[in-house]
Coordinates of C-alpha atoms and ligand atoms in Angstrom, one line a residue:
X10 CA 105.4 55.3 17.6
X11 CA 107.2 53.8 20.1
X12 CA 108.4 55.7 23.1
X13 CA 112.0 55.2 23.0
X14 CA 111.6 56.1 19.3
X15 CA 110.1 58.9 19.6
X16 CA 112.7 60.1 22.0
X17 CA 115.9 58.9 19.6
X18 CA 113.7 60.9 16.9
X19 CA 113.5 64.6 19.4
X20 CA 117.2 64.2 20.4
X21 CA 119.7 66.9 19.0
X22 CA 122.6 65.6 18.1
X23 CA 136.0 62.7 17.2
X24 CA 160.3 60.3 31.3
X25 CA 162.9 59.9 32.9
X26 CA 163.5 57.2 35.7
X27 CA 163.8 60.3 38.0
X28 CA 160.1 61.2 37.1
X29 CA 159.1 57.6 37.8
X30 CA 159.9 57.4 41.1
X31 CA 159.7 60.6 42.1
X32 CA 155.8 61.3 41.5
X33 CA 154.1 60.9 44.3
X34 CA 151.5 62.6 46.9
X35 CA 153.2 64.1 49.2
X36 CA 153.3 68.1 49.0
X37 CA 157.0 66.9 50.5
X38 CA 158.6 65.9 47.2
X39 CA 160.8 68.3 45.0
X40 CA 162.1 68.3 41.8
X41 CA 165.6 68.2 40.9
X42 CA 165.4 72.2 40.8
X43 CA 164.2 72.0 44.6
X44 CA 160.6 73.0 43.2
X45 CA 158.0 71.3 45.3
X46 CA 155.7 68.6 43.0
X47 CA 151.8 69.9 43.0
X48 CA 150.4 68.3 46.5
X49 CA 147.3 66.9 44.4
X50 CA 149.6 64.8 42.4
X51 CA 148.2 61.4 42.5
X52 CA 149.3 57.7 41.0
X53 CA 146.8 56.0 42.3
X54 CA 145.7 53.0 41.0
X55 CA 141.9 54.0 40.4
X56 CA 142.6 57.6 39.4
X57 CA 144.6 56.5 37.3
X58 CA 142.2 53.7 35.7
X59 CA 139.8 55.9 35.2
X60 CA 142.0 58.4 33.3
X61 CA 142.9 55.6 30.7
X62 CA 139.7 55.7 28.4
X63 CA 137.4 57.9 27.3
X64 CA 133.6 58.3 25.3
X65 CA 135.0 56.5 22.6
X66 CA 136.0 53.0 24.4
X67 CA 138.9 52.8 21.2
X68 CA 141.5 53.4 23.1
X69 CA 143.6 52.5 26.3
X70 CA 146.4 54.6 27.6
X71 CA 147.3 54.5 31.3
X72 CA 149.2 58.1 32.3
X73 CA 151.7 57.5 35.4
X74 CA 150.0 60.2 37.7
X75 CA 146.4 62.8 37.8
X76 CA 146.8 65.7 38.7
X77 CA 143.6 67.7 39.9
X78 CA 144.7 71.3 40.0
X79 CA 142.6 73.7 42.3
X80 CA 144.4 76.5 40.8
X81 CA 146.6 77.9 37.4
X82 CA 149.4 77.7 39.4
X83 CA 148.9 74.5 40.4
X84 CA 149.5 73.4 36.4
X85 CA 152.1 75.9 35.8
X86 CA 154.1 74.1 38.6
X87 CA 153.9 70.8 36.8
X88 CA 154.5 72.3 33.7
X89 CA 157.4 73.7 34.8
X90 CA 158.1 70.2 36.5
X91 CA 158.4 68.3 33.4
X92 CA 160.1 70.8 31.7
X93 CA 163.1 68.6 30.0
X94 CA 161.8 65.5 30.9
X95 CA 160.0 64.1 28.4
X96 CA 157.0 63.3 30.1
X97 CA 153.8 64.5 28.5
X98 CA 151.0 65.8 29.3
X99 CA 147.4 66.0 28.4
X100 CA 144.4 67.8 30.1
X101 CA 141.6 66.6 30.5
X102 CA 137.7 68.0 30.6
X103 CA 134.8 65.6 30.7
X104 CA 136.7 62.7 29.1
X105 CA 134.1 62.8 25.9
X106 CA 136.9 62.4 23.0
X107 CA 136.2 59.1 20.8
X108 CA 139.5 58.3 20.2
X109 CA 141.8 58.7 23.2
X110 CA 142.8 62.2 22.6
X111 CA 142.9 63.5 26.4
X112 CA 144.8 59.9 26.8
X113 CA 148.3 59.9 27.8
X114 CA 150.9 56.7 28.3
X115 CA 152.9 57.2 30.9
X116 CA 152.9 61.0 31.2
X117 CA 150.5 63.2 33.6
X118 CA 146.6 63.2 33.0
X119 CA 145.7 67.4 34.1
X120 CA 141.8 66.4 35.6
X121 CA 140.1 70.0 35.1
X122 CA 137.0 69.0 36.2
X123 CA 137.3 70.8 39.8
X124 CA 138.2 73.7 38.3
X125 CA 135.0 74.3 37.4
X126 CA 134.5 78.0 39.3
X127 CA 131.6 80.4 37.5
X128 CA 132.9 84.1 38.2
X129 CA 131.4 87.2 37.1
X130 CA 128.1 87.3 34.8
X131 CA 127.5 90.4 32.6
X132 CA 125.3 91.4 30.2
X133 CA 127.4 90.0 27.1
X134 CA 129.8 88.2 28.6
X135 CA 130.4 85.2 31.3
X136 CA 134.3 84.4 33.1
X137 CA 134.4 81.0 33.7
X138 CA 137.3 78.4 34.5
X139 CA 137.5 76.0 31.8
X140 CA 136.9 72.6 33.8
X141 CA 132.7 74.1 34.1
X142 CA 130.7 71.7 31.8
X143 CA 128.5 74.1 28.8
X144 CA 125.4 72.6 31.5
X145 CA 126.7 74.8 34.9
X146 CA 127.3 77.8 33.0
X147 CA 123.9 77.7 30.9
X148 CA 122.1 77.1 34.1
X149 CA 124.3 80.1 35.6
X150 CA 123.4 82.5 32.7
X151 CA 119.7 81.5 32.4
X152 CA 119.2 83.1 35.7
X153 CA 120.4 86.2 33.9
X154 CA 118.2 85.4 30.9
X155 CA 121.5 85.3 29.7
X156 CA 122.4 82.1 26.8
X157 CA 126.0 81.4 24.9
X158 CA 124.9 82.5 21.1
X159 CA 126.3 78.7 20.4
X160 CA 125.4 75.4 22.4
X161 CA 126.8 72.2 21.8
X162 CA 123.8 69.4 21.0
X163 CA 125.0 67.4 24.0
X164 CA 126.1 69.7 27.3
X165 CA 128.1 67.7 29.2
X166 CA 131.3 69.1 27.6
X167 CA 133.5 71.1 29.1
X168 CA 134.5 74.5 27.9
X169 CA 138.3 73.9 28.0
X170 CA 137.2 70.4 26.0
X171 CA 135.2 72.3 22.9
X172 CA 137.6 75.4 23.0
X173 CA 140.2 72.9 21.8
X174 CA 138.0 71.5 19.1
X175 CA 135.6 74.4 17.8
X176 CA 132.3 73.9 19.6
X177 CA 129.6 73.5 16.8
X178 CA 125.6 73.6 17.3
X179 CA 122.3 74.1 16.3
X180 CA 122.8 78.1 15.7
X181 CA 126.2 77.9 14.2
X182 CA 125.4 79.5 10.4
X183 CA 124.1 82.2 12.9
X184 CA 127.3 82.3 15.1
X185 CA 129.6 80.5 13.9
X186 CA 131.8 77.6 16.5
X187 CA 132.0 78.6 20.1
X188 CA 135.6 79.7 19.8
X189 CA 134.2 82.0 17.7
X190 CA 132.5 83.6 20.9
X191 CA 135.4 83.2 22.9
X192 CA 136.6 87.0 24.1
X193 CA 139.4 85.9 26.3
X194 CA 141.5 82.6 27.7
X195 CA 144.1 82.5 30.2
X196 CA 146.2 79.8 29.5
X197 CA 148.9 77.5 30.9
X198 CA 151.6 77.3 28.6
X199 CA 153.7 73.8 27.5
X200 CA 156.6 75.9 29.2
X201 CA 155.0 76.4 32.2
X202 CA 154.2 80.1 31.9
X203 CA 150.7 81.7 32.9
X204 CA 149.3 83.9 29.7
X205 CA 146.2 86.1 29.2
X206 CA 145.3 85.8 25.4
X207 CA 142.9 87.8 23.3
X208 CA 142.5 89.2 19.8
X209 CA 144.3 92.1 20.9
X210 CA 147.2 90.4 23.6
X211 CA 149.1 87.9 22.7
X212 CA 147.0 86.8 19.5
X213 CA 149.0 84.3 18.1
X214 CA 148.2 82.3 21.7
X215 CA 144.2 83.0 21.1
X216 CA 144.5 81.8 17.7
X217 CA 146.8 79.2 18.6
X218 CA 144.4 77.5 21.3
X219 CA 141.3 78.1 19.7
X220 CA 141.0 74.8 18.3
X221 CA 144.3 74.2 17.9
X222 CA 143.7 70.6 19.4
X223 CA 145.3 71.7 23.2
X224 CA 148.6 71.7 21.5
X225 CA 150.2 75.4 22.6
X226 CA 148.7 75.0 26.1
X227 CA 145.7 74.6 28.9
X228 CA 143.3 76.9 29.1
X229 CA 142.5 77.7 32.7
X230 CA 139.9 80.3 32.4
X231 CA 137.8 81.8 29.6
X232 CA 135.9 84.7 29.0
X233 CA 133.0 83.9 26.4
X234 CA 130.1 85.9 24.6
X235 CA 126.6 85.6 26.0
X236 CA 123.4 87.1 24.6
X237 CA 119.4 87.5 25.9
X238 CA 117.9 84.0 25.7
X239 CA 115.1 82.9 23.9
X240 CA 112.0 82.2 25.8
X241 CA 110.4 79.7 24.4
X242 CA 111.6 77.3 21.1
X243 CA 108.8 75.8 18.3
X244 CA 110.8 72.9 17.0
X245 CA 110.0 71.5 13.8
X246 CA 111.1 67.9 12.7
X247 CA 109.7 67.2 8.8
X248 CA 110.7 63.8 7.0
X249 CA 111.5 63.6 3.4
X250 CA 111.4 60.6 0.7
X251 CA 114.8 60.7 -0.4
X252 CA 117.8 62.5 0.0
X253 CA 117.6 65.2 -2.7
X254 CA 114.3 66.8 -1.4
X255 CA 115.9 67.0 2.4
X256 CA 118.5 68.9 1.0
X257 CA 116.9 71.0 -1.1
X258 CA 114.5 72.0 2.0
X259 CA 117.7 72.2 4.0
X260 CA 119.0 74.7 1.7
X261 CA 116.4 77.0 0.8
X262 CA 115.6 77.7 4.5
X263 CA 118.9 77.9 5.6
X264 CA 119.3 80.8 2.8
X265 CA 116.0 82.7 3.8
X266 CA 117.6 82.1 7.2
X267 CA 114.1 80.9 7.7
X268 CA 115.0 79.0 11.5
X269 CA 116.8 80.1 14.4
X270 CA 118.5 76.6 14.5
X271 CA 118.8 74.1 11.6
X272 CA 120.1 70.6 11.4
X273 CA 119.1 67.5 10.1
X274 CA 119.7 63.5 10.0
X275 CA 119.4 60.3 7.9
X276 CA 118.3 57.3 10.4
X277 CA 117.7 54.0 10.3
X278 CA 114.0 53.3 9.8
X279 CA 114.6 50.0 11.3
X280 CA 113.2 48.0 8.3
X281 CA 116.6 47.7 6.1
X282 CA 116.1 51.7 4.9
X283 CA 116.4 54.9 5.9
X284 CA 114.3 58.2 6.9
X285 CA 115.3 61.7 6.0
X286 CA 114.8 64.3 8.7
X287 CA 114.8 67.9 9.0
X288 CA 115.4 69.6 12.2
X289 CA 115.0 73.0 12.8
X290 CA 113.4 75.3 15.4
X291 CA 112.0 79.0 15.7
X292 CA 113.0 81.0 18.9
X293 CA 110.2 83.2 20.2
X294 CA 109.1 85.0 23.2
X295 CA 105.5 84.2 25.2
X296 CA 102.7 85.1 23.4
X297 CA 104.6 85.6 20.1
X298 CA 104.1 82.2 18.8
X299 CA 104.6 81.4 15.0
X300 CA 102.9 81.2 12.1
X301 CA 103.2 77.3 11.4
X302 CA 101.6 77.7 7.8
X303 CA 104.0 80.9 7.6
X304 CA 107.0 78.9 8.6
X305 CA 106.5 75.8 6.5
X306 CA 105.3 77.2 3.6
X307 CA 106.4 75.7 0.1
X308 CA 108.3 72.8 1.8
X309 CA 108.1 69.2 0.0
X310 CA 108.0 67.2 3.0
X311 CA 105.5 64.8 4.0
X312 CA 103.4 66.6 6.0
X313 CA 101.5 64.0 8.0
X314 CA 104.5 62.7 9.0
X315 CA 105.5 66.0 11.2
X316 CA 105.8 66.7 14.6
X317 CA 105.8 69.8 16.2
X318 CA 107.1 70.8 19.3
X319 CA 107.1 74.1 21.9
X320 CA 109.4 74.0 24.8
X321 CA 111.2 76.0 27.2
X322 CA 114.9 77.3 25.5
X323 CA 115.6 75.5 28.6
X324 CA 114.1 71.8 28.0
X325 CA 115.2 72.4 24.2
X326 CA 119.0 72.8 25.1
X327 CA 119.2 69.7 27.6
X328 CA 117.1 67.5 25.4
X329 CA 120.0 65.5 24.9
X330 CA 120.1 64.2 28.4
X331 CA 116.9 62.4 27.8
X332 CA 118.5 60.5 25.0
X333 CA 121.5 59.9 27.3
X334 CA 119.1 58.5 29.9
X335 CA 117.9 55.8 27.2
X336 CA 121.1 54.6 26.1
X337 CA 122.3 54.1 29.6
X338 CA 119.2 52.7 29.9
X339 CA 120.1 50.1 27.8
X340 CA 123.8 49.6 28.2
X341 CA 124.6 51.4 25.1
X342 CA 126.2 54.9 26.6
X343 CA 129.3 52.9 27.5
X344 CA 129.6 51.0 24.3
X345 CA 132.7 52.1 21.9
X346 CA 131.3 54.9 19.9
X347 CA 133.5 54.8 16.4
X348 CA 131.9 57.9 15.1
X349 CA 133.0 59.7 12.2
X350 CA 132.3 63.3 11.5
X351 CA 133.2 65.5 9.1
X352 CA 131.8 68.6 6.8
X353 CA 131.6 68.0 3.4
X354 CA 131.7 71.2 0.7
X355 CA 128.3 72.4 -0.5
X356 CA 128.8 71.7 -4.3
X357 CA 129.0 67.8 -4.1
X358 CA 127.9 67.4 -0.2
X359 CA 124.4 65.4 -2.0
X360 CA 126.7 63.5 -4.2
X361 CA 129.2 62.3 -1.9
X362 CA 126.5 61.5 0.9
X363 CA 124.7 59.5 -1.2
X364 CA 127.5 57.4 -2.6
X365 CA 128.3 56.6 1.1
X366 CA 125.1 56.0 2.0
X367 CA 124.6 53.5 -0.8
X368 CA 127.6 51.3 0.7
X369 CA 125.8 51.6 4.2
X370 CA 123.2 49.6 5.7
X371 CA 121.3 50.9 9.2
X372 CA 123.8 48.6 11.0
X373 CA 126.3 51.2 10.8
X374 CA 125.4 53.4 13.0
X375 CA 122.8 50.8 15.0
X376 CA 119.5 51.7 15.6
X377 CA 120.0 54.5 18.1
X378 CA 122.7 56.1 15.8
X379 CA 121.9 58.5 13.1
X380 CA 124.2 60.3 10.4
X381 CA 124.3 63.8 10.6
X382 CA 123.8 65.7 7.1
X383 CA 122.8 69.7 7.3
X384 CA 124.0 72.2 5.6
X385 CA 126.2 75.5 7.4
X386 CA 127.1 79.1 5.9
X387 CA 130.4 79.9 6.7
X388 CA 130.1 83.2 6.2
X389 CA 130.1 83.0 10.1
X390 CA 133.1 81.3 10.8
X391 CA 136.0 83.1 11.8
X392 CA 138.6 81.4 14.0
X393 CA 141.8 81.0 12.2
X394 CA 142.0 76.7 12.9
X395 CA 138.4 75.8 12.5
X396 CA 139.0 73.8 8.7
X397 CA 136.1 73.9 6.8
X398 CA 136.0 73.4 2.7
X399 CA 136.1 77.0 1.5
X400 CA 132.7 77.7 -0.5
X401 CA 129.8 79.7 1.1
X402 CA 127.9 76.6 2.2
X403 CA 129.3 73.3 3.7
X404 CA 127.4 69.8 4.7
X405 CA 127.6 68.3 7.8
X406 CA 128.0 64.6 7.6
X407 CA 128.5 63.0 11.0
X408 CA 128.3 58.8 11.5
X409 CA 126.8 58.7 14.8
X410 CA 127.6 54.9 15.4
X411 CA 126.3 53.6 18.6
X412 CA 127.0 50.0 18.6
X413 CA 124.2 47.6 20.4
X414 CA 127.2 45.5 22.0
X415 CA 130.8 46.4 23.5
X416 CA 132.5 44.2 20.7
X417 CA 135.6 46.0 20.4
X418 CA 136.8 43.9 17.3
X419 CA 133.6 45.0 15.4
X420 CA 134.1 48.7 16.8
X421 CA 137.7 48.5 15.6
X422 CA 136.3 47.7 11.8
X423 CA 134.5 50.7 12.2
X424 CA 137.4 53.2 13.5
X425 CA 138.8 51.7 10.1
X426 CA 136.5 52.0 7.8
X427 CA 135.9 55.7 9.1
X428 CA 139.5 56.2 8.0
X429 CA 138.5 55.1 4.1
X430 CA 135.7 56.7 4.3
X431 CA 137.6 59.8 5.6
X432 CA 140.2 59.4 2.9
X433 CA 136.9 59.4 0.1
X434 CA 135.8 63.0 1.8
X435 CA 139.2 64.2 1.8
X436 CA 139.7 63.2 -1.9
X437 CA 136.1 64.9 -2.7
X438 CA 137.3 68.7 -1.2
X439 CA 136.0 67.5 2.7
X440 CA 137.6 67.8 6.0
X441 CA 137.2 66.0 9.2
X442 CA 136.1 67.7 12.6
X443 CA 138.8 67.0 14.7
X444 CA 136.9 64.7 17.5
X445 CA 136.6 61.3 14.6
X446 CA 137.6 58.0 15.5
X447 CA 140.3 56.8 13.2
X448 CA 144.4 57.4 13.5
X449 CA 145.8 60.7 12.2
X450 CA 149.2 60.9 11.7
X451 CA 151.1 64.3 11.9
X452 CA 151.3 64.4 7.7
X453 CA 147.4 63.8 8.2
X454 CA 147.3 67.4 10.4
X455 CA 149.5 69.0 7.9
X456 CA 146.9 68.3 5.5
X457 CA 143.8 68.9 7.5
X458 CA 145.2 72.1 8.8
X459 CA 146.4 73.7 5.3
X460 CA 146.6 77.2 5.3
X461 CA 146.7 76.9 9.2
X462 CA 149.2 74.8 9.6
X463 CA 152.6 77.4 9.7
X464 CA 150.7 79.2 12.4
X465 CA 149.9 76.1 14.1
X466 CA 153.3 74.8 14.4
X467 CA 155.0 78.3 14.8
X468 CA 152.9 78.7 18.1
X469 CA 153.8 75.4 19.3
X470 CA 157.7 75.9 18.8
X471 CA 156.8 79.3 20.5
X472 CA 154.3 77.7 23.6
X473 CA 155.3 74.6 24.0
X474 CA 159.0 73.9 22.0
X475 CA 159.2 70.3 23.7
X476 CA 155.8 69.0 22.4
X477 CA 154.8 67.9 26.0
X478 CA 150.9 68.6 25.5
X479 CA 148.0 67.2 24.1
X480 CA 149.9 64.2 22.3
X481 CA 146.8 61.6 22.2
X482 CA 146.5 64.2 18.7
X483 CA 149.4 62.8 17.4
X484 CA 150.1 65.9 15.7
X485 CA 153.3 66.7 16.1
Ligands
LIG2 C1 127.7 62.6 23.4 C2 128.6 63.6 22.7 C3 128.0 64.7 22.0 C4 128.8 65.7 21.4 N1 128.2 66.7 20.8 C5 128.9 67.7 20.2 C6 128.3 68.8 19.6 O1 127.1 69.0 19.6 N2 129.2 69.8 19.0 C7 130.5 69.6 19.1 O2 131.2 70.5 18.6 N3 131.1 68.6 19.6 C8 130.4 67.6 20.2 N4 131.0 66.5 20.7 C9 132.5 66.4 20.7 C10 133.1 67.1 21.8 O3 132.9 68.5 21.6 C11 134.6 66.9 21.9 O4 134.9 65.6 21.9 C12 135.2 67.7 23.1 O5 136.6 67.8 22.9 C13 134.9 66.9 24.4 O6 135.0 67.8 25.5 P1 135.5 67.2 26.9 O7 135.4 68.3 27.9 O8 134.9 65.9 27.2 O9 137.1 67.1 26.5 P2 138.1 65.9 26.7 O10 137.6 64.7 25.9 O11 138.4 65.7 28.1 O12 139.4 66.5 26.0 C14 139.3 66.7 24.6 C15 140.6 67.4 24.1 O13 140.7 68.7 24.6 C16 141.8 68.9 25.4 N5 141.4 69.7 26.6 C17 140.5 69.4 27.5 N6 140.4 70.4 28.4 C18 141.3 71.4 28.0 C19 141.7 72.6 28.5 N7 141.2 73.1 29.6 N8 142.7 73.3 27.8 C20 143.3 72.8 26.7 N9 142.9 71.6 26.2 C21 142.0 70.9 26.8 C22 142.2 67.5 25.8 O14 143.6 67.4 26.1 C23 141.9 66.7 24.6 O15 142.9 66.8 23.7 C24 130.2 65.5 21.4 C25 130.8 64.4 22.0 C26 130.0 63.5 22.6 C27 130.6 62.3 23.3

């Protein structure tokens, strides 16, 4: 097997004129309330290029100033700056939204990525500020032989960024999203006041931010859930013949909770067709090494086909960098990335994934790409704005598309047909995680939110009344 195959194979995987010319750099300039503007204001040119895209490449939105706080304060001030002027504002973590949703036109770009501070570590739980990337704080807790329950596939994420989305992974039947591991946030509101939030203080904030899309405020600091980390990980990737007998696998180990971590992909086999692939993975400590025969015992795959892997919990969590490394390699990293992604409900998740399928060719998702398709309980799933279909067992079904050129005509075809193809899920009992690429409008939220959605909009009227954050969601 070719290398770079091999390696796509191991990798785990959505104003007012005042305002205009008053925003500048110096710590000198006041608002019209005589309150000083943030000294780390900047409109530069080149700050603000670079905060005009994101991941995705889809779309371009140019804010009018970036601010790089060193400090809550520091956002509470602008906050409290725009107050009643219209100008919005949207933070921003490591920039890895598909579809311009930590984009702003012509409002104020929040940069947390130097407020990245690791504070105290204890033995369950880690205070961090929210700009840290999921990377710095494993490192920081692995010298504690300490791990977040939950790790997103790729760790280059900031916490602030996943907090407002969910946070899924590789052990989420086990634990559920990462904001369902968060303990505590402190949070900026849209009105410019500083708030600690928990299940116990001010809960309709903590419920309100946990994936609430960064629409009631921004989180400046977060207290999160750690456990003992797993030494060592025996990762297991089996291939199928067709989709039915992945599933099926997929489904009877994830109810003998069977793995530590279970996911699981349909790729391009890079003849016209596709491969089937289980991916799942036993934690263990030295010495303690499982039972292969044990573990894969009554499975219908096709066993030659195999591969078995130990490595470090360490190696195991960053193996996504290796498959960053090759698509840099080959200019594909900063390629638009129209991906879709979405869970699917467990009664018709074969179904509806193979009707899609059937209308899909490997050029989809290019030769890199892959679509997701695992099944999740959700019996561990617990914060109030994390939409999932409401049946014991849901399917992911993600379109990892990773175009082999920067044509952003044939990228924009994609965004589109995501959003039929969204509409088709919808129709079928699905939902969409919130990071897709394809337009929502605020009906579309409504919708996806459901049950949620009074509380969602009741917080923002409460946090932030004149809808200044977060608005590349179009949600409200
Ligand atoms: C290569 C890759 C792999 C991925 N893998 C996974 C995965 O395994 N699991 C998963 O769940 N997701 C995954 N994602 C999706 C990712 O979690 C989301 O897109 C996430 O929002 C990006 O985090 P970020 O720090 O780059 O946020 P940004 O793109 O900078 O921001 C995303 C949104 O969050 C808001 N936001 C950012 N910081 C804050 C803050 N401090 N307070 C309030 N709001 C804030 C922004 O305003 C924006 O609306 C992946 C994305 C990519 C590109």
């Amino acid at each position: 097997m070719p290398s770079d195959r091999r390696m796509f194979l191991s990798a785990g995987l959505g104003a007012t004129a005042a305002l205009a010319s008053g925003l500048t750099t110096s710590a000198q300039a006041v608002s019209s309330e005589g309150r000083p503007l943030p000294g780390n204001l900047s409109h530069d040119l080149d700050a603000r290029t670079a905060a005009a895209d994101d991941f995705g490449r889809l779309v371009h939105k140019r804010p009018r100033g970036v601010l790089k706080p060193a400090s809550s304060a520091d956002i509470a001030n602008l906050m409290r700056w725009v107050k009643g002027q219209g100008v919005k504002v949207a933070a921003r973590g490591q920039g890895h939204s598909i579809y311009g949703r930590a984009l702003v036109d012509d409002g104020i770009v929040v940069d947390m990525s130097a407020m990245n501070a690791i504070h105290d570590i204890g033995q369950d739980r880690i205070v961090v500020e929210a700009g840290a990337t999921w990377k710095d704080l494993l490192e920081a807790t692995l010298a504690q032989g300490l791990t977040p329950p939950v790790l997103t596939n790729y760790l280059g994420l900031s916490v602030g960024g996943t907090v407002a989305v969910g946070g899924i992974g590789a052990t989420s039947s086990r634990h559920g999203m990462q904001t369902d591991n968060v303990i505590a946030l402190d949070v900026v509101t849209g009105e410019g006041n500083e708030v600690s939030c928990s299940a116990t203080k001010n809960p309709d904030l903590f419920d309100g931010v946990r994936a609430g899309l960064g629409q009631c405020g921004i989180v400046t600091r977060a207290t999160l859930r750690l456990i003992h980390a797993p030494e060592h990980v025996r990762r297991f990737q089996l291939f199928y013949r067709d989709l039915p007998a992945l599933a099926a696998d997929q489904r009877r180990v994830l109810t003998e909770g069977r793995f530590d971590q279970l996911q699981g992909a349909i790729l391009p086999d890079g003849r016209g067709g596709w491969r089937y692939q289980l991916d799942a993975a036993v934690f263990h400590a030295s010495g303690a090494t499982p039972d292969d025969k044990a573990v894969l015992s009554g499975l219908s795959d096709e066993r030659s086909a195999a591969v078995i892997t130990d490595l470090t919990y360490r190696e195991d969590a960053l193996a996504f960098g290796k498959f960053e490394t090759l698509l840099r390699s080959k200019g594909q990293w900063s390629n638009p990335q129209p991906w879709l992604l979405s869970f699917l409900r467990g009664s018709n998740a074969e179904r509806l994934a193979a009707g899609i399928l059937a209308g899909l060719t490997g050029d989809a998702v290019g030769p890199f790409g892959r679509i997701t398709f695992y099944p999740l309980l959700t019996k561990a799933f617990r914060t109030p704005l994390v939409r999932l279909p409401t049946e014991d067992i849901v399917f992911v079904f993600n379109l990892i598309r990773i175009p082999t050129s920067n044509d952003a005509a044939a990228a924009g075809r994609m965004a589109a047909e995501n959003r039929t193809l969204y509409d088709r899920i919808r129709e079928a009992g699905g939902v969409q995680y919130p990071v897709s690429a394809f337009a929502m409008s605020p009906g579309d939220w409504e919708v996806h939110f459901g049950s949620g959605w009074p509380q969602l909009r009741e917080a923002k009227r409460r946090y932030d009344p004149e809808h200044l954050l977060a608005p590349g969601y179009n949600v409200f």
